[in-house]
C-alpha positions as a LaTeX table, in Angstrom:
\begin{tabular}{lrrr}
\hline
Residue & $x$ (\AA) & $y$ (\AA) & $z$ (\AA) \\
\hline
Arg1 & 17.87 & $-1.10$ & $-5.95$ \\
Lys2 & 19.79 & $-1.75$ & $-8.96$ \\
Leu3 & 19.24 & $-5.31$ & $-8.88$ \\
Ile4 & 15.51 & $-5.04$ & $-8.61$ \\
Leu5 & 15.40 & $-2.53$ & $-11.46$ \\
Glu6 & 17.29 & $-4.88$ & $-13.56$ \\
Ile7 & 14.85 & $-7.81$ & $-12.75$ \\
Val8 & 11.85 & $-5.30$ & $-13.59$ \\
Asp9 & 13.41 & $-4.41$ & $-16.69$ \\
Glu10 & 13.50 & $-8.34$ & $-17.57$ \\
Ile11 & 9.90 & $-8.32$ & $-17.12$ \\
Asp12 & 9.51 & $-5.86$ & $-19.84$ \\
Leu13 & 7.21 & $-3.39$ & $-18.35$ \\
Asp14 & 5.26 & $-1.20$ & $-20.90$ \\
Ile15 & 5.16 & 1.90 & $-18.84$ \\
Lys16 & 3.61 & 3.84 & $-21.89$ \\
Glu17 & 0.98 & 0.97 & $-22.34$ \\
Gln18 & $-2.35$ & 2.61 & $-23.07$ \\
Arg19 & $-4.30$ & 0.62 & $-20.50$ \\
Lys20 & $-6.18$ & 2.67 & $-17.98$ \\
Phe21 & $-4.01$ & 3.09 & $-14.87$ \\
His22 & $-4.70$ & 5.23 & $-11.89$ \\
Glu23 & $-2.16$ & 8.05 & $-10.30$ \\
Lys24 & $-3.74$ & 7.27 & $-6.84$ \\
Ile25 & $-4.26$ & 3.52 & $-5.85$ \\
Phe26 & $-5.39$ & 1.91 & $-2.49$ \\
Ile27 & $-3.93$ & $-1.49$ & $-1.86$ \\
Leu28 & $-6.42$ & $-3.78$ & $-0.08$ \\
Arg29 & $-6.16$ & $-7.36$ & 1.66 \\
Pro30 & $-8.42$ & $-10.09$ & 1.29 \\
Gln31 & $-11.17$ & $-9.92$ & 3.84 \\
Asn32 & $-10.98$ & $-12.61$ & 6.70 \\
Arg33 & $-7.07$ & $-13.13$ & 6.02 \\
Val34 & $-4.18$ & $-11.99$ & 7.99 \\
Arg35 & $-4.38$ & $-8.13$ & 8.96 \\
Ser36 & $-7.37$ & $-7.46$ & 6.95 \\
Val37 & $-9.76$ & $-4.91$ & 7.79 \\
Thr38 & $-13.22$ & $-5.51$ & 8.99 \\
Asn39 & $-15.10$ & $-2.41$ & 7.61 \\
Met40 & $-13.62$ & $-2.79$ & 3.98 \\
Asp41 & $-16.66$ & $-1.91$ & 2.29 \\
Gln42 & $-16.60$ & 1.58 & 4.26 \\
Ile43 & $-12.87$ & 2.02 & 3.35 \\
Ile44 & $-13.44$ & 1.49 & $-0.16$ \\
Lys45 & $-16.05$ & 4.28 & $-0.26$ \\
Ile46 & $-13.62$ & 6.59 & 1.37 \\
Ala47 & $-10.77$ & 5.90 & $-0.98$ \\
Gln48 & $-13.05$ & 6.28 & $-3.94$ \\
Asn49 & $-14.45$ & 9.59 & $-2.79$ \\
Tyr50 & $-10.65$ & 10.72 & $-2.87$ \\
Asn51 & $-10.12$ & 9.53 & $-6.26$ \\
Tyr52 & $-8.12$ & 6.38 & $-5.12$ \\
Gln53 & $-8.70$ & 3.28 & $-7.16$ \\
Pro54 & $-9.08$ & 0.22 & $-4.67$ \\
Ile55 & $-6.94$ & $-2.65$ & $-5.86$ \\
Met56 & $-6.91$ & $-6.26$ & $-4.70$ \\
Leu57 & $-3.45$ & $-7.68$ & $-5.96$ \\
Glu58 & $-4.22$ & $-10.83$ & $-5.68$ \\
Asn59 & $-6.61$ & $-10.68$ & $-8.58$ \\
Ile60 & $-3.68$ & $-9.43$ & $-11.12$ \\
Ser61 & $-0.50$ & $-10.68$ & $-12.48$ \\
Val62 & 2.77 & $-9.79$ & $-11.08$ \\
Lys63 & 3.53 & $-8.02$ & $-14.36$ \\
Glu64 & 0.17 & $-6.11$ & $-14.00$ \\
Gln65 & 1.06 & $-5.24$ & $-10.24$ \\
Leu66 & 4.42 & $-3.83$ & $-11.37$ \\
Asn67 & 2.80 & $-1.72$ & $-14.07$ \\
Leu68 & 0.51 & $-0.60$ & $-11.53$ \\
Phe69 & 2.88 & 0.68 & $-9.23$ \\
Ala70 & 5.19 & 2.08 & $-11.78$ \\
Lys71 & 2.60 & 4.56 & $-13.07$ \\
Ala72 & 1.16 & 5.17 & $-9.67$ \\
Lys73 & 2.07 & 8.77 & $-8.29$ \\
Lys74 & 0.32 & 7.93 & $-4.87$ \\
Val75 & $-0.02$ & 4.61 & $-3.34$ \\
Thr76 & $-1.88$ & 3.89 & $-0.13$ \\
Gly77 & $-2.40$ & 0.47 & 1.48 \\
Leu78 & $-2.61$ & $-1.86$ & 4.26 \\
His79 & 0.45 & $-3.59$ & 5.31 \\
Gly80 & 1.28 & $-6.51$ & 3.53 \\
Ala81 & 3.63 & $-8.35$ & 0.74 \\
Gly82 & 1.93 & $-6.49$ & $-2.04$ \\
Leu83 & 3.72 & $-3.20$ & $-1.17$ \\
Val84 & 6.98 & $-4.91$ & $-2.26$ \\
Asn85 & 5.74 & $-3.70$ & $-5.75$ \\
Ser86 & 6.90 & $-0.18$ & $-4.44$ \\
Tyr87 & 10.03 & $-1.10$ & $-5.99$ \\
Ala88 & 8.60 & $-0.36$ & $-9.31$ \\
Met89 & 7.54 & 3.34 & $-7.96$ \\
Gln90 & 9.38 & 6.35 & $-9.89$ \\
Pro91 & 11.21 & 8.76 & $-7.86$ \\
Asn92 & 9.12 & 11.48 & $-5.95$ \\
Thr93 & 6.02 & 9.61 & $-5.78$ \\
Ser94 & 4.29 & 8.73 & $-2.38$ \\
Leu95 & 3.79 & 5.46 & $-0.15$ \\
Ile96 & 1.56 & 5.66 & 2.69 \\
Glu97 & 1.35 & 2.32 & 4.61 \\
Phe98 & $-1.66$ & 1.36 & 7.40 \\
Cys99 & 0.03 & $-0.88$ & 9.85 \\
Ser100 & $-2.30$ & $-2.55$ & 12.56 \\
Asn101 & $-0.25$ & $-2.70$ & 15.59 \\
Ser102 & 3.38 & $-2.38$ & 14.83 \\
Leu103 & 6.05 & $-0.84$ & 12.42 \\
Asn104 & 7.97 & $-2.96$ & 9.99 \\
Thr105 & 10.56 & $-0.86$ & 8.38 \\
Ser106 & 10.78 & $-2.92$ & 5.04 \\
Tyr107 & 8.94 & $-0.55$ & 3.06 \\
Leu108 & 10.62 & 2.59 & 4.55 \\
Asp109 & 13.94 & 1.05 & 3.40 \\
Ile110 & 12.67 & 0.47 & $-0.23$ \\
Cys111 & 11.22 & 3.87 & $-0.14$ \\
Asn112 & 14.55 & 5.64 & 1.33 \\
Ser113 & 16.72 & 3.69 & $-1.44$ \\
Ser114 & 14.24 & 4.54 & $-4.07$ \\
Gln115 & 13.57 & 8.52 & $-3.55$ \\
Ile116 & 10.06 & 7.70 & $-2.66$ \\
His117 & 8.03 & 9.69 & 0.10 \\
Tyr118 & 7.14 & 7.30 & 2.73 \\
Gly119 & 4.72 & 7.58 & 5.67 \\
Tyr120 & 3.05 & 5.19 & 7.81 \\
Val121 & 0.02 & 5.16 & 10.15 \\
Leu122 & $-0.44$ & 3.19 & 13.26 \\
Thr123 & $-3.99$ & 2.23 & 13.56 \\
Pro124 & $-5.40$ & 2.68 & 17.34 \\
Asp125 & $-5.47$ & $-0.98$ & 17.52 \\
His126 & $-1.58$ & $-0.84$ & 18.29 \\
Leu127 & $-2.24$ & 0.22 & 21.90 \\
Asn128 & $-3.85$ & $-3.16$ & 22.38 \\
Asn129 & $-0.62$ & $-5.02$ & 21.27 \\
Lys130 & 1.32 & $-5.36$ & 24.70 \\
Glu131 & 4.37 & $-6.58$ & 22.98 \\
Arg132 & 4.79 & $-4.29$ & 20.17 \\
Trp133 & 7.73 & $-5.63$ & 18.62 \\
Arg134 & 5.52 & $-8.75$ & 17.56 \\
Pro135 & 3.07 & $-8.46$ & 15.04 \\
Val136 & $-0.56$ & $-9.25$ & 15.58 \\
Tyr137 & $-2.18$ & $-11.43$ & 12.81 \\
Glu138 & $-5.88$ & $-10.68$ & 13.46 \\
Thr139 & $-8.19$ & $-8.60$ & 11.48 \\
Tyr140 & $-8.88$ & $-4.94$ & 12.61 \\
Glu141 & $-11.07$ & $-1.97$ & 11.98 \\
Leu142 & $-9.60$ & 0.82 & 10.19 \\
Cys143 & $-10.65$ & 3.89 & 11.65 \\
Pro144 & $-12.62$ & 5.63 & 8.93 \\
Leu145 & $-11.80$ & 9.17 & 10.11 \\
Leu146 & $-8.06$ & 8.36 & 10.10 \\
Ala147 & $-8.05$ & 6.88 & 6.64 \\
Glu148 & $-10.11$ & 9.77 & 5.07 \\
Tyr149 & $-7.55$ & 12.36 & 6.72 \\
Val150 & $-4.53$ & 10.51 & 5.38 \\
Leu151 & $-6.19$ & 10.40 & 1.88 \\
Glu152 & $-7.31$ & 13.91 & 2.03 \\
Phe153 & $-3.84$ & 15.40 & 2.53 \\
Leu154 & $-1.54$ & 12.76 & 0.72 \\
\hline
\end{tabular}
Protein backbone atom coordinates (compact mmCIF):
# COMPACT_ATOMS: atom_id res chain seq x y z
CA ARG A 1 0.00 0.00 0.00
CA LYS A 2 2.82 2.40 0.88
CA LEU A 3 4.47 1.93 -2.52
CA ILE A 4 1.17 2.47 -4.35
CA LEU A 5 0.49 5.66 -2.39
CA GLU A 6 3.97 6.93 -3.31
CA ILE A 7 3.20 6.28 -6.97
CA VAL A 8 -0.16 8.02 -6.66
CA ASP A 9 1.60 11.00 -5.05
CA GLU A 10 4.05 11.10 -7.97
CA ILE A 11 1.13 11.45 -10.38
CA ASP A 12 0.21 14.64 -8.50
CA LEU A 13 -3.47 14.03 -7.90
CA ASP A 14 -5.40 17.15 -7.13
CA ILE A 15 -7.98 15.87 -4.66
CA LYS A 16 -9.30 19.41 -4.15
CA GLU A 17 -9.63 20.08 -7.87
CA GLN A 18 -12.91 21.86 -8.63
CA ARG A 19 -13.94 19.48 -11.39
CA LYS A 20 -17.26 17.72 -10.73
CA PHE A 21 -16.68 14.30 -9.22
CA HIS A 22 -19.30 11.93 -7.95
CA GLU A 23 -19.53 10.40 -4.50
CA LYS A 24 -21.18 7.28 -5.92
CA ILE A 25 -19.85 5.68 -9.10
CA PHE A 26 -20.70 2.52 -11.01
CA ILE A 27 -17.81 1.13 -13.07
CA LEU A 28 -18.89 -0.44 -16.34
CA ARG A 29 -17.12 -2.59 -18.93
CA PRO A 30 -17.40 -2.06 -22.70
CA GLN A 31 -20.16 -4.13 -24.25
CA ASN A 32 -19.28 -7.27 -26.19
CA ARG A 33 -15.97 -7.57 -24.36
CA VAL A 34 -14.79 -9.98 -21.68
CA ARG A 35 -17.24 -10.23 -18.75
CA SER A 36 -19.47 -7.43 -20.03
CA VAL A 37 -23.16 -7.37 -19.23
CA THR A 38 -25.71 -7.88 -21.97
CA ASN A 39 -28.30 -5.63 -20.30
CA MET A 40 -26.03 -2.59 -19.89
CA ASP A 41 -28.73 0.01 -20.66
CA GLN A 42 -30.99 -1.41 -17.97
CA ILE A 43 -28.19 -1.45 -15.38
CA ILE A 44 -27.20 2.15 -16.21
CA LYS A 45 -30.79 3.31 -15.56
CA ILE A 46 -30.88 1.47 -12.25
CA ALA A 47 -27.54 2.95 -11.20
CA GLN A 48 -28.72 6.45 -12.07
CA ASN A 49 -31.95 5.92 -10.08
CA TYR A 50 -29.76 5.48 -6.99
CA ASN A 51 -27.56 8.49 -7.84
CA TYR A 52 -24.63 6.41 -9.09
CA GLN A 53 -22.72 7.89 -11.98
CA PRO A 54 -22.00 5.20 -14.60
CA ILE A 55 -18.36 5.43 -15.69
CA MET A 56 -16.53 3.69 -18.51
CA LEU A 57 -12.89 3.94 -17.37
CA GLU A 58 -11.55 3.27 -20.87
CA ASN A 59 -12.72 6.77 -21.83
CA ILE A 60 -10.65 8.71 -19.28
CA SER A 61 -6.96 9.08 -18.43
CA VAL A 62 -5.25 7.16 -15.63
CA LYS A 63 -4.90 10.39 -13.63
CA GLU A 64 -8.62 11.08 -13.99
CA GLN A 65 -9.41 7.51 -12.96
CA LEU A 66 -7.33 7.85 -9.81
CA ASN A 67 -8.92 11.22 -9.01
CA LEU A 68 -12.35 9.70 -9.51
CA PHE A 69 -11.65 6.85 -7.09
CA ALA A 70 -9.89 9.14 -4.60
CA LYS A 71 -13.00 11.31 -4.31
CA ALA A 72 -15.66 8.60 -4.41
CA LYS A 73 -17.29 7.38 -1.23
CA LYS A 74 -19.05 4.42 -2.81
CA VAL A 75 -17.80 2.48 -5.81
CA THR A 76 -19.70 -0.39 -7.36
CA GLY A 77 -18.59 -2.14 -10.47
CA LEU A 78 -18.17 -5.14 -12.66
CA HIS A 79 -15.07 -7.21 -11.95
CA GLY A 80 -12.18 -6.05 -14.09
CA ALA A 81 -8.80 -4.36 -14.12
CA GLY A 82 -10.31 -0.90 -13.64
CA LEU A 83 -11.09 -1.68 -10.01
CA VAL A 84 -7.35 -1.64 -9.25
CA ASN A 85 -7.89 2.11 -8.96
CA SER A 86 -9.43 1.31 -5.57
CA TYR A 87 -5.88 1.78 -4.25
CA ALA A 88 -6.59 5.51 -4.51
CA MET A 89 -9.77 5.31 -2.41
CA GLN A 90 -9.84 6.88 1.03
CA PRO A 91 -10.20 4.78 4.21
CA ASN A 92 -13.78 4.05 5.31
CA THR A 93 -15.17 4.21 1.78
CA SER A 94 -16.91 1.24 0.12
CA LEU A 95 -16.28 -1.00 -2.88
CA ILE A 96 -18.80 -3.59 -4.09
CA GLU A 97 -17.77 -5.85 -6.95
CA PHE A 98 -20.13 -7.81 -9.21
CA CYS A 99 -18.48 -11.09 -10.22
CA SER A 100 -19.94 -13.12 -13.07
CA ASN A 101 -18.93 -16.60 -12.06
CA SER A 102 -16.06 -16.90 -9.58
CA LEU A 103 -14.47 -14.83 -6.87
CA ASN A 104 -11.04 -13.35 -7.40
CA THR A 105 -9.78 -11.95 -4.08
CA SER A 106 -7.50 -9.28 -5.60
CA TYR A 107 -9.76 -6.38 -4.69
CA LEU A 108 -10.58 -7.85 -1.28
CA ASP A 109 -6.84 -7.79 -0.57
CA ILE A 110 -6.49 -4.18 -1.76
CA CYS A 111 -9.43 -3.08 0.37
CA ASN A 112 -8.22 -4.92 3.46
CA SER A 113 -4.84 -3.22 3.20
CA SER A 114 -6.47 0.19 2.72
CA GLN A 115 -9.28 0.15 5.31
CA ILE A 116 -11.91 0.18 2.56
CA HIS A 117 -15.17 -1.67 3.16
CA TYR A 118 -15.44 -4.44 0.58
CA GLY A 119 -18.21 -6.71 -0.61
CA TYR A 120 -18.82 -8.87 -3.62
CA VAL A 121 -21.87 -10.28 -5.34
CA LEU A 122 -21.71 -13.48 -7.35
CA THR A 123 -24.31 -13.30 -10.08
CA PRO A 124 -26.59 -16.30 -10.64
CA ASP A 125 -24.44 -17.25 -13.67
CA HIS A 126 -21.84 -18.60 -11.26
CA LEU A 127 -24.10 -21.63 -10.73
CA ASN A 128 -23.50 -22.61 -14.37
CA ASN A 129 -19.74 -22.54 -13.91
CA LYS A 130 -18.93 -26.20 -13.28
CA GLU A 131 -15.26 -25.43 -12.62
CA ARG A 132 -15.68 -22.54 -10.18
CA TRP A 133 -11.94 -22.04 -9.92
CA ARG A 134 -11.68 -21.24 -13.63
CA PRO A 135 -13.01 -17.86 -14.75
CA VAL A 136 -15.45 -17.80 -17.63
CA TYR A 137 -14.90 -14.86 -19.97
CA GLU A 138 -18.30 -14.72 -21.60
CA THR A 139 -20.83 -11.90 -21.47
CA TYR A 140 -23.63 -12.29 -18.96
CA GLU A 141 -26.84 -10.68 -17.79
CA LEU A 142 -26.63 -8.86 -14.49
CA CYS A 143 -29.86 -9.51 -12.63
CA PRO A 144 -31.62 -6.12 -12.39
CA LEU A 145 -33.22 -6.91 -9.03
CA LEU A 146 -29.87 -7.95 -7.62
CA ALA A 147 -28.20 -4.77 -8.87
CA GLU A 148 -31.03 -2.64 -7.49
CA TYR A 149 -30.84 -4.32 -4.09
CA VAL A 150 -27.08 -3.78 -3.81
CA LEU A 151 -27.24 -0.13 -4.93
CA GLU A 152 -30.14 0.66 -2.62
CA PHE A 153 -28.42 -0.64 0.50
CA LEU A 154 -24.78 0.25 -0.11
